Amino acid sequence: MPQVPVPKFSGNCVDWPGYYDALTRLIHQNERKDNIQRFHLLKESLPAGRDGDIRQIPLTAANYTVAWDTLIQRYNNPRVVFFNHMNVLYQLPSLSKEKPDDIRSMISAVNVCAAACNPVSRE
C-alpha cells in the first residue's frame, strides 16, 4: 500500500480540523512510530515562518508531547474556526448579474462553510 504523505498545516485556524484529524491518525496514534519520528514529522508539517517556538524545541522523545500539547492549545478552538467560516460567508461578494460561474463559486463557498460548521460531518 502506498504511503500517505504527511499533512502540511497552513497555519490558518480554518484548516486546523482537517490537519488535526490527519496528523492524529497518521502520526500521533501510529504505534509503528516512536516519539522522535512523530516529533520530526510534526515539525516538518508546520508552515515556514510560523510556530517558530515549536520548531526550536529540541528534538527529543519527551519534547514531542510538549510540542503536540502546545499546538492543540494554540489551534484547537472550534469557536474560532466557526467565526472564521462565518467571516468567509459575510465577505462573499454580492452578485450584480446572475453569472453561472459566480453562482457556482458562491454555492461552493457556502457548502464548504456549512460542512465545516456541521459537527455531524466530523467523526
JSON list of C-alpha atoms in Angstrom, two decimals, residues 20-87:
[
{"chain": "A", "resi": 20, "resn": "TYR", "atom": "CA", "xyz": [-5.55, 17.66, 13.31]},
{"chain": "A", "resi": 21, "resn": "ASP", "atom": "CA", "xyz": [-7.56, 14.63, 12.16]},
{"chain": "A", "resi": 22, "resn": "ALA", "atom": "CA", "xyz": [-4.97, 13.63, 9.57]},
{"chain": "A", "resi": 23, "resn": "LEU", "atom": "CA", "xyz": [-1.96, 14.12, 11.84]},
{"chain": "A", "resi": 24, "resn": "THR", "atom": "CA", "xyz": [-3.67, 12.33, 14.73]},
{"chain": "A", "resi": 25, "resn": "ARG", "atom": "CA", "xyz": [-4.46, 9.26, 12.67]},
{"chain": "A", "resi": 26, "resn": "LEU", "atom": "CA", "xyz": [-1.34, 9.10, 10.53]},
{"chain": "A", "resi": 27, "resn": "ILE", "atom": "CA", "xyz": [1.29, 10.14, 13.07]},
{"chain": "A", "resi": 28, "resn": "HIS", "atom": "CA", "xyz": [0.12, 10.64, 16.66]},
{"chain": "A", "resi": 29, "resn": "GLN", "atom": "CA", "xyz": [-1.74, 7.32, 17.01]},
{"chain": "A", "resi": 30, "resn": "ASN", "atom": "CA", "xyz": [0.61, 5.35, 14.76]},
{"chain": "A", "resi": 31, "resn": "GLU", "atom": "CA", "xyz": [2.15, 2.70, 17.02]},
{"chain": "A", "resi": 32, "resn": "ARG", "atom": "CA", "xyz": [4.88, 1.94, 14.47]},
{"chain": "A", "resi": 33, "resn": "LYS", "atom": "CA", "xyz": [6.40, 5.39, 15.07]},
{"chain": "A", "resi": 34, "resn": "ASP", "atom": "CA", "xyz": [8.27, 6.46, 18.18]},
{"chain": "A", "resi": 35, "resn": "ASN", "atom": "CA", "xyz": [8.10, 9.97, 19.63]},
{"chain": "A", "resi": 36, "resn": "ILE", "atom": "CA", "xyz": [11.29, 11.12, 17.88]},
{"chain": "A", "resi": 37, "resn": "GLN", "atom": "CA", "xyz": [9.79, 10.18, 14.50]},
{"chain": "A", "resi": 38, "resn": "ARG", "atom": "CA", "xyz": [6.47, 11.78, 15.42]},
{"chain": "A", "resi": 39, "resn": "PHE", "atom": "CA", "xyz": [8.17, 14.98, 16.53]},
{"chain": "A", "resi": 40, "resn": "HIS", "atom": "CA", "xyz": [10.29, 15.17, 13.38]},
{"chain": "A", "resi": 41, "resn": "LEU", "atom": "CA", "xyz": [7.21, 14.71, 11.18]},
{"chain": "A", "resi": 42, "resn": "LEU", "atom": "CA", "xyz": [5.27, 17.24, 13.25]},
{"chain": "A", "resi": 43, "resn": "LYS", "atom": "CA", "xyz": [8.00, 19.85, 12.77]},
{"chain": "A", "resi": 44, "resn": "GLU", "atom": "CA", "xyz": [8.13, 19.12, 9.04]},
{"chain": "A", "resi": 45, "resn": "SER", "atom": "CA", "xyz": [4.38, 19.61, 8.73]},
{"chain": "A", "resi": 46, "resn": "LEU", "atom": "CA", "xyz": [4.37, 23.13, 10.19]},
{"chain": "A", "resi": 47, "resn": "PRO", "atom": "CA", "xyz": [4.44, 26.17, 7.89]},
{"chain": "A", "resi": 48, "resn": "ALA", "atom": "CA", "xyz": [7.71, 28.05, 7.48]},
{"chain": "A", "resi": 49, "resn": "GLY", "atom": "CA", "xyz": [7.72, 31.31, 9.40]},
{"chain": "A", "resi": 50, "resn": "ARG", "atom": "CA", "xyz": [5.01, 30.24, 11.87]},
{"chain": "A", "resi": 51, "resn": "ASP", "atom": "CA", "xyz": [5.15, 28.28, 15.08]},
{"chain": "A", "resi": 52, "resn": "GLY", "atom": "CA", "xyz": [8.85, 29.03, 15.41]},
{"chain": "A", "resi": 53, "resn": "ASP", "atom": "CA", "xyz": [8.72, 28.21, 19.11]},
{"chain": "A", "resi": 54, "resn": "ILE", "atom": "CA", "xyz": [7.78, 24.62, 18.31]},
{"chain": "A", "resi": 55, "resn": "ARG", "atom": "CA", "xyz": [10.39, 24.36, 15.57]},
{"chain": "A", "resi": 56, "resn": "GLN", "atom": "CA", "xyz": [13.06, 25.45, 18.08]},
{"chain": "A", "resi": 57, "resn": "ILE", "atom": "CA", "xyz": [12.19, 22.87, 20.73]},
{"chain": "A", "resi": 58, "resn": "PRO", "atom": "CA", "xyz": [15.00, 20.28, 20.80]},
{"chain": "A", "resi": 59, "resn": "LEU", "atom": "CA", "xyz": [14.16, 17.04, 19.00]},
{"chain": "A", "resi": 60, "resn": "THR", "atom": "CA", "xyz": [13.73, 14.61, 21.91]},
{"chain": "A", "resi": 61, "resn": "ALA", "atom": "CA", "xyz": [11.13, 11.98, 22.68]},
{"chain": "A", "resi": 62, "resn": "ALA", "atom": "CA", "xyz": [9.88, 13.86, 25.74]},
{"chain": "A", "resi": 63, "resn": "ASN", "atom": "CA", "xyz": [9.51, 17.12, 23.83]},
{"chain": "A", "resi": 64, "resn": "TYR", "atom": "CA", "xyz": [7.10, 15.61, 21.31]},
{"chain": "A", "resi": 65, "resn": "THR", "atom": "CA", "xyz": [4.33, 15.69, 23.90]},
{"chain": "A", "resi": 66, "resn": "VAL", "atom": "CA", "xyz": [5.19, 19.29, 24.81]},
{"chain": "A", "resi": 67, "resn": "ALA", "atom": "CA", "xyz": [5.03, 20.37, 21.15]},
{"chain": "A", "resi": 68, "resn": "TRP", "atom": "CA", "xyz": [1.82, 18.45, 20.44]},
{"chain": "A", "resi": 69, "resn": "ASP", "atom": "CA", "xyz": [0.08, 19.88, 23.51]},
{"chain": "A", "resi": 70, "resn": "THR", "atom": "CA", "xyz": [1.23, 23.40, 22.56]},
{"chain": "A", "resi": 71, "resn": "LEU", "atom": "CA", "xyz": [-0.27, 23.07, 19.09]},
{"chain": "A", "resi": 72, "resn": "ILE", "atom": "CA", "xyz": [-3.55, 21.77, 20.47]},
{"chain": "A", "resi": 73, "resn": "GLN", "atom": "CA", "xyz": [-3.80, 24.64, 22.95]},
{"chain": "A", "resi": 74, "resn": "ARG", "atom": "CA", "xyz": [-2.99, 27.15, 20.21]},
{"chain": "A", "resi": 75, "resn": "TYR", "atom": "CA", "xyz": [-5.27, 25.96, 17.41]},
{"chain": "A", "resi": 76, "resn": "ASN", "atom": "CA", "xyz": [-7.91, 23.56, 18.74]},
{"chain": "A", "resi": 77, "resn": "ASN", "atom": "CA", "xyz": [-10.63, 26.16, 19.22]},
{"chain": "A", "resi": 78, "resn": "PRO", "atom": "CA", "xyz": [-13.87, 25.27, 17.39]},
{"chain": "A", "resi": 79, "resn": "ARG", "atom": "CA", "xyz": [-15.34, 28.69, 18.14]},
{"chain": "A", "resi": 80, "resn": "VAL", "atom": "CA", "xyz": [-12.53, 30.48, 16.28]},
{"chain": "A", "resi": 81, "resn": "VAL", "atom": "CA", "xyz": [-12.87, 28.08, 13.35]},
{"chain": "A", "resi": 82, "resn": "PHE", "atom": "CA", "xyz": [-16.62, 28.76, 13.25]},
{"chain": "A", "resi": 83, "resn": "PHE", "atom": "CA", "xyz": [-16.16, 32.54, 13.31]},
{"chain": "A", "resi": 84, "resn": "ASN", "atom": "CA", "xyz": [-13.60, 32.36, 10.52]},
{"chain": "A", "resi": 85, "resn": "HIS", "atom": "CA", "xyz": [-16.03, 30.40, 8.36]},
{"chain": "A", "resi": 86, "resn": "MET", "atom": "CA", "xyz": [-18.75, 32.91, 9.14]},
{"chain": "A", "resi": 87, "resn": "ASN", "atom": "CA", "xyz": [-16.41, 35.72, 8.04]}
]
